[in-house]
GROMACS .gro file of N, CA and C in nm:
model
  321
    1UNK      N    1   7.349  -1.167   6.697
    1UNK     CA    2   7.217  -1.214   6.661
    1UNK      C    3   7.189  -1.340   6.744
    2UNK      N    4   7.071  -1.347   6.799
    2UNK     CA    5   7.044  -1.463   6.885
    2UNK      C    6   7.011  -1.588   6.802
    3UNK      N    7   7.025  -1.700   6.865
    3UNK     CA    8   7.012  -1.829   6.797
    3UNK      C    9   6.871  -1.856   6.749
    4UNK      N   10   6.771  -1.825   6.830
    4UNK     CA   11   6.632  -1.850   6.791
    4UNK      C   12   6.597  -1.770   6.666
    5UNK      N   13   6.638  -1.645   6.662
    5UNK     CA   14   6.611  -1.560   6.546
    5UNK      C   15   6.676  -1.619   6.420
    6UNK      N   16   6.797  -1.668   6.433
    6UNK     CA   17   6.868  -1.728   6.319
    6UNK      C   18   6.800  -1.857   6.273
    7UNK      N   19   6.755  -1.938   6.367
    7UNK     CA   20   6.689  -2.064   6.331
    7UNK      C   21   6.557  -2.036   6.260
    8UNK      N   22   6.481  -1.940   6.309
    8UNK     CA   23   6.353  -1.905   6.245
    8UNK      C   24   6.378  -1.853   6.104
    9UNK      N   25   6.475  -1.762   6.088
    9UNK     CA   26   6.508  -1.711   5.955
    9UNK      C   27   6.551  -1.821   5.861
   10UNK      N   28   6.634  -1.912   5.911
   10UNK     CA   29   6.679  -2.025   5.829
   10UNK      C   30   6.562  -2.112   5.786
   11UNK      N   31   6.472  -2.144   5.878
   11UNK     CA   32   6.357  -2.230   5.845
   11UNK      C   33   6.264  -2.163   5.745
   12UNK      N   34   6.241  -2.034   5.760
   12UNK     CA   35   6.152  -1.963   5.667
   12UNK      C   36   6.210  -1.964   5.526
   13UNK      N   37   6.337  -1.925   5.512
   13UNK     CA   38   6.397  -1.918   5.379
   13UNK      C   39   6.420  -2.056   5.319
   14UNK      N   40   6.456  -2.153   5.401
   14UNK     CA   41   6.471  -2.290   5.349
   14UNK      C   42   6.336  -2.345   5.304
   15UNK      N   43   6.231  -2.315   5.379
   15UNK     CA   44   6.096  -2.357   5.339
   15UNK      C   45   6.054  -2.295   5.207
   16UNK      N   46   6.082  -2.165   5.190
   16UNK     CA   47   6.051  -2.100   5.062
   16UNK      C   48   6.133  -2.161   4.949
   17UNK      N   49   6.257  -2.195   4.977
   17UNK     CA   50   6.341  -2.258   4.875
   17UNK      C   51   6.288  -2.394   4.834
   18UNK      N   52   6.249  -2.475   4.930
   18UNK     CA   53   6.195  -2.609   4.900
   18UNK      C   54   6.063  -2.596   4.825
   19UNK      N   55   5.978  -2.504   4.866
   19UNK     CA   56   5.850  -2.481   4.798
   19UNK      C   57   5.874  -2.445   4.652
   20UNK      N   58   5.968  -2.355   4.625
   20UNK     CA   59   5.997  -2.317   4.487
   20UNK      C   60   6.069  -2.428   4.411
   21UNK      N   61   6.144  -2.512   4.480
   21UNK     CA   62   6.204  -2.629   4.416
   21UNK      C   63   6.096  -2.723   4.365
   22UNK      N   64   5.994  -2.748   4.445
   22UNK     CA   65   5.883  -2.835   4.402
   22UNK      C   66   5.812  -2.775   4.281
   23UNK      N   67   5.788  -2.645   4.284
   23UNK     CA   68   5.721  -2.580   4.171
   23UNK      C   69   5.809  -2.589   4.047
   24UNK      N   70   5.938  -2.562   4.064
   24UNK     CA   71   6.029  -2.564   3.950
   24UNK      C   72   6.039  -2.704   3.891
   25UNK      N   73   6.043  -2.808   3.974
   25UNK     CA   74   6.051  -2.945   3.923
   25UNK      C   75   5.927  -2.981   3.842
   26UNK      N   76   5.813  -2.927   3.879
   26UNK     CA   77   5.689  -2.958   3.809
   26UNK      C   78   5.674  -2.877   3.680
   27UNK      N   79   5.707  -2.747   3.686
   27UNK     CA   80   5.679  -2.659   3.573
   27UNK      C   81   5.802  -2.617   3.493
   28UNK      N   82   5.921  -2.629   3.551
   28UNK     CA   83   6.046  -2.584   3.489
   28UNK      C   84   6.039  -2.436   3.450
   29UNK      N   85   5.973  -2.356   3.533
   29UNK     CA   86   5.959  -2.213   3.508
   29UNK      C   87   6.083  -2.139   3.558
   30UNK      N   88   6.130  -2.043   3.478
   30UNK     CA   89   6.249  -1.967   3.514
   30UNK      C   90   6.226  -1.886   3.641
   31UNK      N   91   6.106  -1.834   3.660
   31UNK     CA   92   6.077  -1.754   3.779
   31UNK      C   93   6.091  -1.837   3.905
   32UNK      N   94   6.042  -1.958   3.904
   32UNK     CA   95   6.055  -2.045   4.021
   32UNK      C   96   6.200  -2.081   4.048
   33UNK      N   97   6.278  -2.098   3.942
   33UNK     CA   98   6.421  -2.126   3.959
   33UNK      C   99   6.490  -2.007   4.025
   34UNK      N  100   6.460  -1.886   3.979
   34UNK     CA  101   6.520  -1.766   4.039
   34UNK      C  102   6.480  -1.752   4.185
   35UNK      N  103   6.352  -1.775   4.214
   35UNK     CA  104   6.306  -1.764   4.352
   35UNK      C  105   6.371  -1.871   4.439
   36UNK      N  106   6.391  -1.991   4.385
   36UNK     CA  107   6.456  -2.098   4.460
   36UNK      C  108   6.601  -2.061   4.491
   37UNK      N  109   6.674  -2.011   4.393
   37UNK     CA  110   6.813  -1.973   4.414
   37UNK      C  111   6.823  -1.861   4.517
   38UNK      N  112   6.735  -1.761   4.505
   38UNK     CA  113   6.736  -1.651   4.600
   38UNK      C  114   6.704  -1.696   4.741
   39UNK      N  115   6.607  -1.784   4.755
   39UNK     CA  116   6.569  -1.832   4.888
   39UNK      C  117   6.681  -1.914   4.950
   40UNK      N  118   6.746  -1.998   4.870
   40UNK     CA  119   6.855  -2.077   4.926
   40UNK      C  120   6.977  -1.991   4.959
   41UNK      N  121   7.000  -1.883   4.883
   41UNK     CA  122   7.109  -1.791   4.918
   41UNK      C  123   7.079  -1.721   5.050
   42UNK      N  124   6.954  -1.679   5.069
   42UNK     CA  125   6.916  -1.617   5.196
   42UNK      C  126   6.924  -1.718   5.310
   43UNK      N  127   6.886  -1.843   5.285
   43UNK     CA  128   6.897  -1.947   5.387
   43UNK      C  129   7.044  -1.972   5.422
   44UNK      N  130   7.131  -1.967   5.321
   44UNK     CA  131   7.275  -1.985   5.347
   44UNK      C  132   7.326  -1.873   5.437
   45UNK      N  133   7.277  -1.751   5.415
   45UNK     CA  134   7.317  -1.640   5.502
   45UNK      C  135   7.274  -1.666   5.645
   46UNK      N  136   7.154  -1.720   5.665
   46UNK     CA  137   7.108  -1.749   5.801
   46UNK      C  138   7.189  -1.861   5.864
   47UNK      N  139   7.235  -1.958   5.784
   47UNK     CA  140   7.323  -2.063   5.838
   47UNK      C  141   7.454  -2.000   5.886
   48UNK      N  142   7.509  -1.912   5.803
   48UNK     CA  143   7.633  -1.844   5.840
   48UNK      C  144   7.611  -1.760   5.965
   49UNK      N  145   7.497  -1.691   5.972
   49UNK     CA  146   7.466  -1.610   6.091
   49UNK      C  147   7.448  -1.697   6.214
   50UNK      N  148   7.391  -1.813   6.196
   50UNK     CA  149   7.369  -1.904   6.309
   50UNK      C  150   7.501  -1.945   6.373
   51UNK      N  151   7.600  -1.971   6.291
   51UNK     CA  152   7.730  -2.012   6.344
   51UNK      C  153   7.825  -1.894   6.366
   52UNK      N  154   7.775  -1.773   6.342
   52UNK     CA  155   7.849  -1.649   6.369
   52UNK      C  156   7.986  -1.646   6.302
   53UNK      N  157   7.988  -1.679   6.175
   53UNK     CA  158   8.114  -1.675   6.100
   53UNK      C  159   8.108  -1.570   5.989
   54UNK      N  160   8.016  -1.474   6.002
   54UNK     CA  161   8.003  -1.371   5.900
   54UNK      C  162   8.131  -1.290   5.885
   55UNK      N  163   8.195  -1.257   5.995
   55UNK     CA  164   8.313  -1.173   5.988
   55UNK      C  165   8.432  -1.248   5.925
   56UNK      N  166   8.432  -1.380   5.933
   56UNK     CA  167   8.543  -1.456   5.875
   56UNK      C  168   8.544  -1.447   5.723
   57UNK      N  169   8.428  -1.455   5.661
   57UNK     CA  170   8.421  -1.458   5.515
   57UNK      C  171   8.377  -1.326   5.453
   58UNK      N  172   8.335  -1.232   5.534
   58UNK     CA  173   8.286  -1.102   5.487
   58UNK      C  174   8.177  -1.118   5.381
   59UNK      N  175   8.090  -1.215   5.401
   59UNK     CA  176   7.981  -1.242   5.308
   59UNK      C  177   7.850  -1.180   5.351
   60UNK      N  178   7.841  -1.145   5.477
   60UNK     CA  179   7.716  -1.111   5.541
   60UNK      C  180   7.615  -1.037   5.458
   61UNK      N  181   7.637  -0.910   5.438
   61UNK     CA  182   7.539  -0.826   5.371
   61UNK      C  183   7.525  -0.863   5.225
   62UNK      N  184   7.635  -0.900   5.160
   62UNK     CA  185   7.630  -0.929   5.017
   62UNK      C  186   7.549  -1.053   4.985
   63UNK      N  187   7.570  -1.159   5.057
   63UNK     CA  188   7.497  -1.283   5.031
   63UNK      C  189   7.348  -1.266   5.059
   64UNK      N  190   7.316  -1.202   5.168
   64UNK     CA  191   7.175  -1.181   5.203
   64UNK      C  192   7.109  -1.089   5.101
   65UNK      N  193   7.176  -0.979   5.066
   65UNK     CA  194   7.119  -0.885   4.968
   65UNK      C  195   7.102  -0.951   4.832
   66UNK      N  196   7.201  -1.027   4.789
   66UNK     CA  197   7.191  -1.095   4.660
   66UNK      C  198   7.076  -1.195   4.660
   67UNK      N  199   7.062  -1.270   4.768
   67UNK     CA  200   6.952  -1.366   4.778
   67UNK      C  201   6.817  -1.298   4.771
   68UNK      N  202   6.803  -1.186   4.843
   68UNK     CA  203   6.675  -1.115   4.842
   68UNK      C  204   6.646  -1.053   4.706
   69UNK      N  205   6.749  -0.999   4.640
   69UNK     CA  206   6.729  -0.940   4.508
   69UNK      C  207   6.689  -1.046   4.404
   70UNK      N  208   6.756  -1.159   4.406
   70UNK     CA  209   6.722  -1.266   4.310
   70UNK      C  210   6.582  -1.320   4.338
   71UNK      N  211   6.548  -1.336   4.466
   71UNK     CA  212   6.414  -1.382   4.502
   71UNK      C  213   6.308  -1.282   4.454
   72UNK      N  214   6.332  -1.154   4.479
   72UNK     CA  215   6.238  -1.050   4.435
   72UNK      C  216   6.224  -1.044   4.284
   73UNK      N  217   6.336  -1.057   4.211
   73UNK     CA  218   6.330  -1.056   4.065
   73UNK      C  219   6.253  -1.177   4.013
   74UNK      N  220   6.273  -1.291   4.076
   74UNK     CA  221   6.198  -1.411   4.038
   74UNK      C  222   6.049  -1.392   4.057
   75UNK      N  223   6.011  -1.329   4.168
   75UNK     CA  224   5.869  -1.301   4.193
   75UNK      C  225   5.815  -1.206   4.087
   76UNK      N  226   5.893  -1.103   4.051
   76UNK     CA  227   5.851  -1.009   3.947
   76UNK      C  228   5.828  -1.081   3.815
   77UNK      N  229   5.920  -1.167   3.776
   77UNK     CA  230   5.906  -1.243   3.651
   77UNK      C  231   5.783  -1.333   3.658
   78UNK      N  232   5.758  -1.392   3.774
   78UNK     CA  233   5.645  -1.482   3.791
   78UNK      C  234   5.511  -1.411   3.772
   79UNK      N  235   5.496  -1.295   3.832
   79UNK     CA  236   5.365  -1.229   3.829
   79UNK      C  237   5.349  -1.131   3.713
   80UNK      N  238   5.457  -1.095   3.646
   80UNK     CA  239   5.448  -0.995   3.539
   80UNK      C  240   5.351  -1.039   3.429
   81UNK      N  241   5.363  -1.161   3.382
   81UNK     CA  242   5.276  -1.208   3.273
   81UNK      C  243   5.130  -1.211   3.317
   82UNK      N  244   5.104  -1.253   3.440
   82UNK     CA  245   4.966  -1.258   3.488
   82UNK      C  246   4.907  -1.119   3.501
   83UNK      N  247   4.985  -1.026   3.553
   83UNK     CA  248   4.937  -0.888   3.570
   83UNK      C  249   4.913  -0.824   3.434
   84UNK      N  250   5.006  -0.844   3.340
   84UNK     CA  251   4.989  -0.786   3.207
   84UNK      C  252   4.866  -0.845   3.137
   85UNK      N  253   4.841  -0.974   3.155
   85UNK     CA  254   4.722  -1.036   3.097
   85UNK      C  255   4.594  -0.978   3.156
   86UNK      N  256   4.592  -0.959   3.286
   86UNK     CA  257   4.474  -0.900   3.351
   86UNK      C  258   4.454  -0.755   3.308
   87UNK      N  259   4.563  -0.679   3.294
   87UNK     CA  260   4.551  -0.540   3.250
   87UNK      C  261   4.498  -0.531   3.108
   88UNK      N  262   4.547  -0.617   3.019
   88UNK     CA  263   4.498  -0.613   2.881
   88UNK      C  264   4.351  -0.654   2.874
   89UNK      N  265   4.308  -0.748   2.958
   89UNK     CA  266   4.167  -0.786   2.960
   89UNK      C  267   4.081  -0.671   3.011
   90UNK      N  268   4.129  -0.599   3.112
   90UNK     CA  269   4.054  -0.484   3.163
   90UNK      C  270   4.047  -0.372   3.059
   91UNK      N  271   4.157  -0.348   2.987
   91UNK     CA  272   4.156  -0.244   2.883
   91UNK      C  273   4.060  -0.281   2.771
   92UNK      N  274   4.058  -0.409   2.733
   92UNK     CA  275   3.966  -0.453   2.628
   92UNK      C  276   3.822  -0.436   2.673
   93UNK      N  277   3.795  -0.472   2.797
   93UNK     CA  278   3.660  -0.459   2.850
   93UNK      C  279   3.618  -0.312   2.856
   94UNK      N  280   3.711  -0.226   2.896
   94UNK     CA  281   3.681  -0.083   2.903
   94UNK      C  282   3.657  -0.026   2.763
   95UNK      N  283   3.734  -0.069   2.664
   95UNK     CA  284   3.713  -0.018   2.529
   95UNK      C  285   3.583  -0.072   2.470
   96UNK      N  286   3.546  -0.195   2.505
   96UNK     CA  287   3.418  -0.250   2.459
   96UNK      C  288   3.301  -0.174   2.520
   97UNK      N  289   3.314  -0.132   2.645
   97UNK     CA  290   3.207  -0.056   2.710
   97UNK      C  291   3.195   0.084   2.653
   98UNK      N  292   3.305   0.140   2.605
   98UNK     CA  293   3.303   0.277   2.553
   98UNK      C  294   3.254   0.283   2.408
   99UNK      N  295   3.248   0.170   2.338
   99UNK     CA  296   3.202   0.170   2.199
   99UNK      C  297   3.052   0.199   2.194
  100UNK      N  298   3.011   0.282   2.099
  100UNK     CA  299   2.867   0.309   2.087
  100UNK      C  300   2.793   0.187   2.030
  101UNK      N  301   2.669   0.168   2.074
  101UNK     CA  302   2.589   0.058   2.020
  101UNK      C  303   2.527   0.101   1.887
  102UNK      N  304   2.436   0.023   1.833
  102UNK     CA  305   2.378   0.051   1.701
  102UNK      C  306   2.297   0.180   1.699
  103UNK      N  307   2.249   0.228   1.816
  103UNK     CA  308   2.172   0.352   1.822
  103UNK      C  309   2.263   0.473   1.836
  104UNK      N  310   2.393   0.453   1.850
  104UNK     CA  311   2.485   0.564   1.865
  104UNK      C  312   2.509   0.602   2.010
  105UNK      N  313   2.449   0.529   2.103
  105UNK     CA  314   2.470   0.557   2.245
  105UNK      C  315   2.584   0.470   2.298
  106UNK      N  316   2.661   0.527   2.390
  106UNK     CA  317   2.767   0.447   2.453
  106UNK      C  318   2.702   0.349   2.549
  107UNK      N  319   2.751   0.226   2.549
  107UNK     CA  320   2.690   0.125   2.636
  107UNK      C  321   2.748   0.126   2.773
   0.00000   0.00000   0.00000
């Protein structure tokens, strides 16, 4: 893996980790904590890749995969409540529109 590619990957994941650290410090949300841990695990993989010591510790695929899975799960936890709230509001609005008015006609 070339050095520029490793540096860019490291900067992207470290930036995402720092961004989620700031959010977590402000809100103490579990989703932000999970995303921060996942991003820093992925950044650690890029550090290891940068120094080409993956074969020494046999961490390569496992550390990167674990970081991405934890980051993805954190994102799922973060947006699940918002999506469920929007879906329930849409269902309520749809049921209100389907109710007949005082004349017996659907509105």
